[in-house]
Amino acid sequence: MTKRTTSRTPVLSFTDKGIYCAAADAFIDPWRPVDRALITHGHADHARPGHGAYLCTEAAAPVIRHRLGNVKIETVPFGQAVAMGGAQLSYHPAGHVPGSAQIRVEVGGEVWVASGDYKVAADGLSEPFEPVSCHAFISECTFGLPVFTWDPQPTVMAEINRWWAACAAAGKTAVIGAYSLGKAQRVLANVDTTIGPILTHSAVEATNKVLRAQGIALPETTQLTAEMSAKSHPGALVIVPPSALDAAWTRRFKPVETAFASGWMRLRGIRRRRAADRGFVLSDHADWPDLNNAIKESGAERVFVTHGYTSIFRRWLESQGYNAAIVETEYGDEAPEAEEDAEAALLPDASDNPPEPSGAGA
Amino acid sequence: MTGSSGFALFAQLFVSLDQTTSTTLKVQALADYFGTAPPADRVWTIALLSGRRPRRTVTTTQLRNWAAQCAGLPLWLVEEAYPVVGDLAETIALILPAPSDMVQPTPSTPADAPITTLATMQNGAQSLGPTADLADWIVMLRGLSQADDKTRHQCVLQAWQTLGTTERFVFNKLITGGFRMGVSQKLMTRALAAATAIPEVDLALRLMGHWDPAEVDFETLVLAPDPQANLSRPYPFYLATQLDAPPQELGDPADWVAEWKWDGIRGQIVYRGGTAFIWSRGEELITDRFPDLTEMLDLLPDGTVLDGEILAWQHTHKRPTNPPKQAELPLGDVPLAPATEPAVQAARIPGLAGQPQPFAQLQKRITRKSVSKKLLQEVPAHFLAYDLLEIQGDDIRTQPLAQRRASLEQILQTLPADAPISASPLVQANTWDGLADQRQQARGYQAEGLMLKHRNSPYQDGRKKGDWWKWKLDPLSIDAVMIYAQAGHGRRANLFTDFTFAVADETGALQPFTKAYSGLTDAEFRKITAWVRKNTLERYGPVRKVRPELVFEIAFEGIQRSPRHKSGIALRFPRMARWRQDKPASEANTLADLTDLLSAFEQ
Ligand SMILES: [Zn+2]
Ligand SMILES: [Zn+2]
């Protein structure tokens, strides 16, 4: 990065409503109602109802509209600069789910990037992650521990295919729990559709419908109805939100084998607590090596960490020579249905770090 | 997966067992394994699944250090990751990089060094290649106990370089000595029966007792054991089931034999070939801890096996005078750490010339490495026999209980009155109500309740429902306030499950008196975990001091004075009976309530 002029007000500061850009008078992914919200992606802990106006990418808008109903949304294509007050804003692919963005904010030559949720590896569905150079990088670290490393997607998908085929061969219904925005479609887009029919829970199918309408190609699926059973759909793969894994409907599909696709399945203790028959390690967040690479690639001198093992990750970054701080956010705290990082609420030290003084200048 | 080596097969078995919660599938996976694994590996698997795990030969500190080095990570980071994962063996397996990326400890050992460069190690420790079997790895691990630290380090690094992620995890589990596979000995025996077509009961008997997996082969252990091979071998224990329904549902009381359920160590005394062996229910040979029990065994016929309870004992004839004296001591004045604790005074038990002492007394006999003369005098042991399993070398387990009991009484009659073995007295009553009345005496006798056994029952193996029932007293309980919380282990590593409880003294200050970590559902633990996060006052390492607000009903089986506890009180089998969400902390019980329970219990 080139030298910047030193401004007195930080480009972004951290408030009890969310990440605030004073120059644009707007908040990034705020968790309390504000007038102007810049939204990274449609997951419930990032796109909340109640704001005056929303700005997100064109690709993220349909899902947000679907989830939040009649709210005022403006859109911007990836990479295009928008002037807002004294700030230049642009949205860059975060590779997390379709339409998900990192938000780049430039004020007086100083560049800050808020990552939202991101994953570096391509998933065959989301716009691939794009590194953005900046002076300060606000990075999530949901999986910011060296025990979290992911196998390449083809390896994991091959495991899922093998499992589904084995279930079908044994006369069992394969039921997989996957978050209804992102993970479900990622499984769908990459699974071997020749194995059998694919059924979807209504929450998953609703998102499929929205994504298909915006031109994202997904294989054919059938929404679960009360009339369907193992008899009508032998050898099926059923994709459901995690909370529906042990719901009453599964009785009609007996015998079933259940699986859960999430980065948390990397840990045996959590795999066993989830009590699904199988756990596939498939995450929409960056793993340990990718977090480290993304931070390095950003060229940032200052790193703010949110969402995850923040105090450990901060200490690690400091030992690597970064100027790092923790930002207390309310991402990943609520909305059990939302996504992978909501699961973090169940983990020690994921969401309970002592609050840092707000203000990036601190 | 290559699947060629015995160790890869074993790791695959581990994954299959770990991947399913279905008992049928577990048994099937094990049976398949017993059908295909190398014979020596089968013996080791049987050993591992019957509690014969190899000892830890490397400290966990060493492992952490070596793993951090290999992964190129600072030690503190590995230590922070460990409680999140909840298992050190797994943490290490997850952070180790691919063999080619492993950071080399010495520059002289290149990453692609052939395994043979490490092959010559001292003291018999050997290096192993990727084709090694489970048996080879375990023998290597055992060898490490004789090796120096440098050799241990080399062997462990070399294993990590040779093995894949799952195999590394299994290897780490073996080396840390905490290997569990989620399969009971019972299921393992069932799988072995399926694989060998040998009846389960026969196998259970063959696998009992003392055998060294390094010295016995599959043929001798399982397929064709020599009946004389092991004189010490006990029988599989028959375990009773908890009676939850009213006893009336068992039918005519005349069909049932009632006896006290003692609170000691269930055991078998095996007397064969002029030698005595004492086994605990956990299949531990504890003969040397109880030399006083074997003194008069030679008066019994050779080939005798008794089932019963080992208890700390007080002979009534030795303390004939003024029994009420200690009970009259004012409660507050009882010294917390007396040099010789006054024996708890219990009511005289019909049919016995002595009195069982609380379990804490017996613990002194099992926790001390050597049993001194002084200890033998201070805490004499006694065996109350429930059953006779073998007489003059004949296995009589299939005879009806009433008949075995008659034989038991007959052979024990030949012992002198002060013998350390006697028949556990039967509890007589003609009606269930009469038995229920007697059961109320249990606590005063240091018993936990009654055992109900069908007159015609054979001595079965394991926990078979229907013939033997435990009819325990209702537990004691107290409502207490949670003051500290700590995360659990394994499956519950990410939940706060271990709590310390307190009650208020007369000044209102909270006095901790017990810990408990079981009794609630995962859903409740999740809710409490979320609460603990929001209500932490202070942290001491893994322990959190929380706002004293949550009230739990703590159930327990006994209460006694204990100088080892700060509160001066120790509970027996404490657990959380209920989360009292309806009660504020101000309505919990107090220290005075607890002291009342203690004195009532001591009566
Ligand atoms: Zn997200
Ligand atoms: Zn998120």
Coordinates of C-alpha atoms in Angstrom, one line a residue, chain A residues 11-192:
Chain A
V11 CA -12.2 5.2 8.6
L12 CA -14.2 2.6 10.6
S13 CA -15.0 2.6 14.3
F14 CA -16.7 0.0 16.5
T15 CA -20.0 0.9 18.2
D16 CA -22.7 -0.9 20.0
K17 CA -24.8 -0.8 16.9
G18 CA -22.2 -2.2 14.5
I19 CA -19.1 -1.2 12.5
Y20 CA -19.5 2.5 11.7
C21 CA -18.2 4.6 8.9
A22 CA -18.4 8.2 10.0
A23 CA -17.4 9.6 6.5
A24 CA -20.4 7.8 4.9
D25 CA -22.6 7.9 8.0
A26 CA -23.4 4.3 7.5
F27 CA -23.0 1.0 9.4
I28 CA -21.6 -2.3 8.1
D29 CA -23.9 -5.3 9.1
P30 CA -25.4 -3.5 12.1
W31 CA -27.3 -5.5 14.7
R32 CA -29.4 -2.5 16.0
P33 CA -31.7 -0.5 13.7
V34 CA -29.8 2.3 11.9
D35 CA -30.7 4.6 9.0
R36 CA -28.2 3.3 6.5
A37 CA -26.8 -0.3 6.5
L38 CA -24.1 -1.7 4.3
I39 CA -24.8 -5.5 4.2
T40 CA -22.1 -8.1 3.3
H41 CA -24.5 -11.0 2.8
G42 CA -27.9 -12.5 3.6
H43 CA -27.2 -14.6 6.7
A44 CA -29.5 -13.6 9.6
D45 CA -26.7 -12.4 11.9
H46 CA -25.5 -10.0 9.2
A47 CA -28.7 -8.8 7.4
R48 CA -31.1 -7.9 10.1
P49 CA -34.5 -6.3 9.8
G50 CA -35.3 -2.7 10.8
H51 CA -32.8 -0.5 9.0
G52 CA -33.8 2.6 7.1
A53 CA -31.9 1.7 3.9
Y54 CA -29.8 -1.3 2.7
L55 CA -26.9 -1.4 0.3
C56 CA -25.7 -4.8 -0.9
T57 CA -24.5 -6.5 -4.1
E58 CA -26.9 -7.3 -6.9
A59 CA -26.3 -11.0 -6.3
A60 CA -27.1 -10.8 -2.6
A61 CA -30.2 -8.7 -2.9
P62 CA -32.8 -11.3 -3.9
V63 CA -32.2 -13.5 -0.8
I64 CA -32.2 -10.4 1.5
R65 CA -35.4 -9.3 -0.1
H66 CA -36.9 -12.7 0.4
R67 CA -35.8 -12.9 4.0
L68 CA -36.6 -9.4 5.2
G69 CA -39.6 -8.6 3.0
N70 CA -40.4 -5.1 2.1
V71 CA -37.3 -3.1 2.9
K72 CA -35.5 -0.4 1.0
I73 CA -32.6 -2.1 -0.8
E74 CA -30.2 -0.5 -3.3
T75 CA -27.7 -2.7 -5.1
V76 CA -24.2 -2.4 -6.5
P77 CA -22.3 -4.7 -8.8
F78 CA -19.1 -6.3 -7.5
G79 CA -16.1 -4.0 -7.9
Q80 CA -18.0 -0.8 -8.7
A81 CA -17.1 2.2 -6.6
V82 CA -19.9 4.1 -4.9
A83 CA -19.4 7.6 -3.4
M84 CA -21.2 8.0 -0.1
G85 CA -20.5 11.3 1.8
G86 CA -16.7 11.5 2.1
A87 CA -16.2 7.8 1.6
Q88 CA -15.6 5.6 -1.5
L89 CA -17.3 2.2 -1.1
S90 CA -16.9 -1.0 -3.1
Y91 CA -18.0 -4.6 -2.7
H92 CA -15.7 -7.5 -3.5
P93 CA -16.4 -11.2 -3.6
A94 CA -16.0 -13.0 -0.2
G95 CA -16.6 -16.5 -1.5
H96 CA -18.8 -17.3 1.5
V97 CA -22.2 -17.8 -0.2
P98 CA -23.6 -16.5 -3.5
G99 CA -23.5 -12.7 -3.5
S100 CA -21.4 -12.4 -0.3
A101 CA -19.0 -9.5 -0.2
Q102 CA -16.1 -7.9 1.6
I103 CA -16.8 -4.2 1.9
R104 CA -13.9 -1.8 0.9
V105 CA -14.0 1.7 2.4
E106 CA -11.6 4.4 1.3
V107 CA -11.5 7.8 3.1
G108 CA -8.7 10.3 2.2
G109 CA -6.5 7.6 0.7
E110 CA -6.8 5.3 3.7
V111 CA -8.4 1.9 2.9
W112 CA -10.2 -0.4 5.3
V113 CA -11.8 -3.7 4.4
A114 CA -14.5 -5.4 6.4
S115 CA -14.5 -9.1 5.4
G116 CA -18.0 -10.2 6.5
D117 CA -17.8 -14.0 6.4
Y118 CA -15.4 -15.4 3.9
K119 CA -13.9 -18.5 2.4
V120 CA -10.9 -18.5 0.1
A121 CA -11.3 -21.9 -1.6
A122 CA -13.6 -22.0 -4.6
D123 CA -16.9 -23.9 -4.0
G124 CA -18.3 -24.0 -7.5
L125 CA -21.3 -21.8 -6.5
S126 CA -20.2 -18.5 -4.9
E127 CA -18.2 -15.8 -6.7
P128 CA -14.6 -16.7 -5.8
F129 CA -12.9 -14.8 -3.0
E130 CA -10.9 -11.8 -4.2
P131 CA -8.0 -10.5 -2.1
V132 CA -8.3 -6.7 -1.5
S133 CA -5.3 -4.6 -0.5
C134 CA -5.9 -2.4 2.5
H135 CA -4.3 -0.6 5.5
A136 CA -6.7 -2.2 8.0
F137 CA -8.5 -5.5 7.6
I138 CA -11.5 -6.5 9.8
S139 CA -11.4 -10.3 9.5
E140 CA -13.7 -12.9 10.8
C141 CA -12.0 -15.9 12.6
T142 CA -14.8 -18.4 13.1
F143 CA -12.3 -21.2 12.7
G144 CA -9.2 -19.4 13.9
L145 CA -7.5 -22.3 15.5
P146 CA -4.8 -24.5 13.8
V147 CA -7.0 -27.6 14.4
F148 CA -9.3 -26.4 11.7
T149 CA -8.0 -27.3 8.3
W150 CA -10.3 -28.4 5.4
D151 CA -9.8 -31.1 2.9
P152 CA -10.3 -29.9 -0.7
Q153 CA -14.0 -29.8 -1.7
P154 CA -13.7 -32.7 -4.3
T155 CA -12.4 -35.0 -1.5
V156 CA -15.3 -34.1 0.8
M157 CA -17.9 -34.3 -2.0
A158 CA -16.6 -37.7 -3.0
E159 CA -17.1 -38.8 0.6
I160 CA -20.7 -37.5 0.5
N161 CA -21.3 -39.3 -2.8
R162 CA -20.0 -42.5 -1.4
W163 CA -22.2 -42.2 1.7
W164 CA -25.3 -41.4 -0.3
A165 CA -24.7 -44.3 -2.7
A166 CA -24.1 -46.7 0.2
C167 CA -27.3 -45.6 1.8
A168 CA -29.2 -46.0 -1.4
A169 CA -27.7 -49.5 -1.9
A170 CA -28.7 -50.5 1.6
G171 CA -32.3 -49.3 1.1
K172 CA -31.8 -46.3 3.3
T173 CA -32.7 -42.6 2.9
A174 CA -29.8 -40.3 3.2
V175 CA -30.7 -37.1 5.1
I176 CA -28.1 -34.4 5.2
G177 CA -28.3 -31.3 7.5
A178 CA -26.9 -28.2 5.7
Y179 CA -27.6 -24.5 6.4
S180 CA -30.4 -23.4 4.1
L181 CA -28.5 -20.5 2.5
G182 CA -25.2 -21.5 1.1
K183 CA -24.3 -24.9 2.3
A184 CA -27.4 -26.6 1.0
Q185 CA -26.9 -25.2 -2.5
R186 CA -23.2 -26.0 -2.3
V187 CA -24.0 -29.6 -1.7
L188 CA -26.6 -29.5 -4.4
A189 CA -24.3 -28.0 -7.0
N190 CA -21.5 -30.5 -6.4
V191 CA -23.2 -33.8 -5.6
D192 CA -23.4 -36.6 -8.1

